XYZ file of C-alpha atoms in Angstrom:
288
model
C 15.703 -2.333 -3.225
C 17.838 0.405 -1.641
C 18.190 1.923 -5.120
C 14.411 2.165 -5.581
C 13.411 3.552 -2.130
C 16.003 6.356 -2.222
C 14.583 7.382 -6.131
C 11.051 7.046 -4.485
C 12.157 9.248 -1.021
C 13.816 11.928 -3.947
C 10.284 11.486 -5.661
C 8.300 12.007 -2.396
C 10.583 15.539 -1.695
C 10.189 16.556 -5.128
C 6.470 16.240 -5.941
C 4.992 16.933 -2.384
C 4.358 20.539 -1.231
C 6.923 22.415 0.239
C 6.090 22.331 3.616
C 6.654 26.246 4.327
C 3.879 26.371 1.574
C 0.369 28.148 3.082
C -1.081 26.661 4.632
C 2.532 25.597 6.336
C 1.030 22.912 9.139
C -1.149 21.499 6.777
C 1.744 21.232 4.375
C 4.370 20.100 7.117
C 1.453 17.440 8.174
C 1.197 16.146 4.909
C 5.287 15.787 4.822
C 5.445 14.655 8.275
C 3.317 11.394 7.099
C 4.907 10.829 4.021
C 8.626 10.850 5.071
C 8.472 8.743 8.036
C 10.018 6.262 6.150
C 8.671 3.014 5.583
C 9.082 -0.219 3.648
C 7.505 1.959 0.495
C 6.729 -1.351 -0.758
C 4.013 -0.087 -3.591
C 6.267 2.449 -4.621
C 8.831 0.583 -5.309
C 6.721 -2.147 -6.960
C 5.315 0.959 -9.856
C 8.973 1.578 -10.396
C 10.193 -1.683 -10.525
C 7.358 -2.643 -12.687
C 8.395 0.281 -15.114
C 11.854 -1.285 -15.203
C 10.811 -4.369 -16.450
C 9.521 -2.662 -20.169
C 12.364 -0.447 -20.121
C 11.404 2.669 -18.342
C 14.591 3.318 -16.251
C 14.076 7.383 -16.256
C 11.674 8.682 -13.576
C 8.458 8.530 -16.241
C 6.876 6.094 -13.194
C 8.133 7.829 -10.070
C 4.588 10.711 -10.180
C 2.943 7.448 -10.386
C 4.440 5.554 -7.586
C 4.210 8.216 -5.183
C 0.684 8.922 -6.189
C 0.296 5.819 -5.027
C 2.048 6.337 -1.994
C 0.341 9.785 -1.281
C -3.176 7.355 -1.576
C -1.551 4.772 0.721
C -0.017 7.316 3.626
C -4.057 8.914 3.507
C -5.621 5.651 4.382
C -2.639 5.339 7.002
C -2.953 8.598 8.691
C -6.993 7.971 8.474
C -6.672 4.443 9.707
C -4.999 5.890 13.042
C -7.619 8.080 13.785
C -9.604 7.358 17.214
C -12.474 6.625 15.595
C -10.918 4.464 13.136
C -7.891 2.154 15.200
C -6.607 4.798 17.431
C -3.499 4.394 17.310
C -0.461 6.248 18.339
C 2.489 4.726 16.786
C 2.884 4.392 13.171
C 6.588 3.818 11.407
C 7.988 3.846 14.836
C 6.764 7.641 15.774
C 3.563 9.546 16.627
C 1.021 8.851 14.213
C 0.080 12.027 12.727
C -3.240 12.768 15.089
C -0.867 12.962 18.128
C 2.060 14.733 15.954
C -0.377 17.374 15.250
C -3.950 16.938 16.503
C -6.732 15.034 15.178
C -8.192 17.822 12.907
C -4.736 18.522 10.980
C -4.416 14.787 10.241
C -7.623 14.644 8.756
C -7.173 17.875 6.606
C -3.581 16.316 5.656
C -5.101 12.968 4.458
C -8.014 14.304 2.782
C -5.109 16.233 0.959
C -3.017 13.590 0.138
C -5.922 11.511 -1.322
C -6.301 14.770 -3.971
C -3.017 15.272 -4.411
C -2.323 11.372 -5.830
C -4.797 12.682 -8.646
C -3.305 16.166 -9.179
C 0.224 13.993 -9.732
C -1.237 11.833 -12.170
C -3.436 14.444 -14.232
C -0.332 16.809 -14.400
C 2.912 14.892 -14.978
C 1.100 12.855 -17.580
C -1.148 15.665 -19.574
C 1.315 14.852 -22.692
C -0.115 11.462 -23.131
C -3.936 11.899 -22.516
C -4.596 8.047 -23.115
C -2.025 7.062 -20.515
C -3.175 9.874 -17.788
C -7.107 8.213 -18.219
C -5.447 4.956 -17.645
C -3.741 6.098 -14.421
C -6.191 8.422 -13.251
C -8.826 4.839 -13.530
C -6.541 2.570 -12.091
C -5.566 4.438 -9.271
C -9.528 5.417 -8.265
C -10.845 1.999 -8.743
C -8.321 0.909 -6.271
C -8.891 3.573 -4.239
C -12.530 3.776 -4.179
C -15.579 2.542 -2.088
C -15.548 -0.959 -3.866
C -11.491 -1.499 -2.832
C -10.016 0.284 -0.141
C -12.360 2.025 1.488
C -14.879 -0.738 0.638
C -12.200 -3.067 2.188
C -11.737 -0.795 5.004
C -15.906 -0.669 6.045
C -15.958 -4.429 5.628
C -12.969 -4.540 8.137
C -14.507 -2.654 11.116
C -18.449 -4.266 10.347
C -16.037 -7.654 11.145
C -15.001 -6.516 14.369
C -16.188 -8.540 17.132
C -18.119 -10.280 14.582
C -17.663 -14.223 15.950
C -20.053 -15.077 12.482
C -17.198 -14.422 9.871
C -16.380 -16.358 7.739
C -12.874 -16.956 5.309
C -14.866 -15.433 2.634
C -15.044 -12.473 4.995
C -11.976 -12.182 5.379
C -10.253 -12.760 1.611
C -12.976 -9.635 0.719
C -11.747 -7.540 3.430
C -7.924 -7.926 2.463
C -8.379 -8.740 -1.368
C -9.435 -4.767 -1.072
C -8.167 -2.914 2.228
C -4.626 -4.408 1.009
C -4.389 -6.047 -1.920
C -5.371 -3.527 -4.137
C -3.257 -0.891 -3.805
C -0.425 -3.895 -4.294
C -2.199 -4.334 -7.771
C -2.592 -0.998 -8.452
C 1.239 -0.621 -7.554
C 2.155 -3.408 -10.429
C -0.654 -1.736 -13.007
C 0.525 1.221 -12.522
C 4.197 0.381 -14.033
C 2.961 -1.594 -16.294
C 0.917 1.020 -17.838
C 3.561 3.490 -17.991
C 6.051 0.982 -19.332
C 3.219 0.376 -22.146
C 3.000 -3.362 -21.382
C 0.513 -5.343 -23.002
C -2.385 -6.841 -21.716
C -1.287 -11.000 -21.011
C 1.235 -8.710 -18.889
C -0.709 -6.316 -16.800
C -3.530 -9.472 -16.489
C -0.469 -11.714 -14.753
C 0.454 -8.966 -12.878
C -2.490 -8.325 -11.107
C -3.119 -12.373 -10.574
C 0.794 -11.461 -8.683
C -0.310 -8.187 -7.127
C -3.640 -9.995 -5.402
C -1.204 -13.108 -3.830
C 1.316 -10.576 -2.947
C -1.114 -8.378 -0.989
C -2.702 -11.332 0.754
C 0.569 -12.700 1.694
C 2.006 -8.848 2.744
C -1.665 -9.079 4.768
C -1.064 -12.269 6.530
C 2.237 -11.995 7.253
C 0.921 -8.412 9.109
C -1.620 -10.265 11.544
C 0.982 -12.974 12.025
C 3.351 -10.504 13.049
C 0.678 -7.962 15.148
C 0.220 -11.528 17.549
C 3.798 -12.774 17.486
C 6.035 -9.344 17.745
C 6.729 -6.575 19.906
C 5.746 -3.384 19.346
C 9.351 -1.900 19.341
C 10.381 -4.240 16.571
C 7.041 -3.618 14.036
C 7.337 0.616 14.594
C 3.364 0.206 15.449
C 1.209 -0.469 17.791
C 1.470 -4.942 18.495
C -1.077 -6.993 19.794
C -3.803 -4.001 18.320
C -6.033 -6.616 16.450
C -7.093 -9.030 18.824
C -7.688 -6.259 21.695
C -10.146 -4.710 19.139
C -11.597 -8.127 18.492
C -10.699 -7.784 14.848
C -11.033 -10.955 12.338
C -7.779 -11.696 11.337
C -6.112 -14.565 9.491
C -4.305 -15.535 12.442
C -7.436 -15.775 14.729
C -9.566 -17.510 12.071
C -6.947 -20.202 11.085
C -4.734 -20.075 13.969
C -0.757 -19.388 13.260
C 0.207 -22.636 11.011
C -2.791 -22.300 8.969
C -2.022 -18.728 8.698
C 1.475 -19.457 7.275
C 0.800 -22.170 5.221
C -1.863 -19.746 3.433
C 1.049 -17.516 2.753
C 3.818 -19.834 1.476
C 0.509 -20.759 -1.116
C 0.159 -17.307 -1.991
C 3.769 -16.618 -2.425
C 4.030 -19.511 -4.826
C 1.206 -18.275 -6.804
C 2.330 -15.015 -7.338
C 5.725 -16.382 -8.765
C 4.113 -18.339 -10.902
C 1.992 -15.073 -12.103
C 5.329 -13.308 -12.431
C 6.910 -16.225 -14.454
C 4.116 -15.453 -17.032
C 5.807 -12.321 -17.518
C 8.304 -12.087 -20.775
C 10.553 -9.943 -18.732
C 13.464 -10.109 -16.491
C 11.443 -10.767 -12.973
C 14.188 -11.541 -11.018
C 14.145 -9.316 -8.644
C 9.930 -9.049 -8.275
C 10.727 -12.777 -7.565
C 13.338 -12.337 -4.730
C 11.274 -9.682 -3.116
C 7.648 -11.910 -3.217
C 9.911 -14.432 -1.388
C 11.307 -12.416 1.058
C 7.946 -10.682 1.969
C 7.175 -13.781 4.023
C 10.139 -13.936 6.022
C 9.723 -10.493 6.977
C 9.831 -9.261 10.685
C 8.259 -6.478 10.800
């Protein structure tokens, strides 16, 4: 793990901006978000993915921190005050009070394009594999997945009517599928076939749920200090959560379900998924 997230903060430096660029606080906004550390779970996921068809040079690491350039937007977006308004993300300012709320926006909105300007120009050699990417990455980023995700998360707040249905939509999408996306991603630049990419995904859906549930266990059971964000923010915005619609055991036992599922997607792989295994397990023993 510590291998992959130091090749994924080397990828981050490399194919961001520099952030003396002009427009410089647009560029040192966009930097500022991006290398505030992290788990950099989905990045490491398109890399480790790679790995497992035999990719070990950096042919996956535009991809991964596309991905991570997509996931940082819908961060620094998420904070805003009209979205969660919050001010601690990754245990500093969240980029609205860094800078102020215009500059975040701007530095999101140019994240978003950048993911796509990574994808189109690293891969422009293979023009099969860059339509692949370029897909993937939109359809998981798009109004049916994350942002779709995202408007079906704020209609549910304070919305004492929804249901577990509800809920699997919102997170299948605001969460999940960027998780996907991470494992497609790999798997499409390691030229996997399709019985591969079609378990991955079955483990990239589990894996988000569980990475989901694990989050609203931990926003009611943690302190602030501990997650680097913001604790107890769901249930003061009245938000439907997995924790307040089961209650904490159901909650967990959904997760040890998902967890199980997803190795037994990753066991369909004809690779060595060792270490995809050892991480899904350890996602839901995480503490913050």
């Amino acid at each position: 793990m510590k291998r992959l997230v130091a090749r994924v903060e080397r990828g981050i430096d490399l194919h961001l901006p520099a952030a003396d660029a002009r427009p410089a606080r647009l560029h040192t906004a966009m930097r500022y978000s991006m290398q505030a550390g992290g788990k950099r779970l989905r990045p490491v996921l398109v890399l480790a993915t790679a790995e497992l068809f035999g990719i070990t040079d950096d042919r996956a690491l535009p991809a991964a921190v596309a991905l991570e350039c997509v996931h940082t937007y819908s961060l620094i977006h998420d904070d805003l005050p009209c979205m969660d308004n919050d001010d601690l993300r990754r245990g500093r300012p969240t980029a609205h009070k860094a800078f102020d709320e215009a500059t975040a926006l701007l530095a999101g909105d140019a994240l978003l394009t950048h993911a796509f300007a990574l994808l189109a120009g690293n891969y422009a050699d293979d023009s099969t594999l860059a339509r692949a990417l370029l897909a993937e990455l939109a359809d998981a980023a798009g109004s049916r997945r994350l942002i779709g995700g995202q408007m079906e998360d704020l209609l549910a707040e304070k919305n004492a009517d929804a249901t577990a249905d509800d809920l699997e939509f919102i997170h299948r999408n605001k969460t999940a599928a960027m998780i996907e996306a991470a494992f497609a991603l790999g798997a499409l630049v390691g030229q996997a076939d399709e019985p591969a990419i079609a378990a991955l995904r079955v483990a990239g859906r589990d894996i988000g749920l569980v990475f989901q549930i694990v989050d609203d266990i931990l926003d009611a059971t943690a302190s602030s200090g501990v997650l680097g964000k913001t604790a107890g923010k769901d249930a003061q915005a009245g938000k439907t959560t997995y924790v307040k619609l089961h209650g904490l055991a159901t909650a967990r036992g959904i997760a040890v379900e998902r967890t199980e599922s997803a190795i037994a997607a990753l066991a369909r792989v004809a690779a060595d998924t060792r270490f995809l295994t050892t991480l899904t397990r350890e996602l839901i023993a995480r503490e913050k």
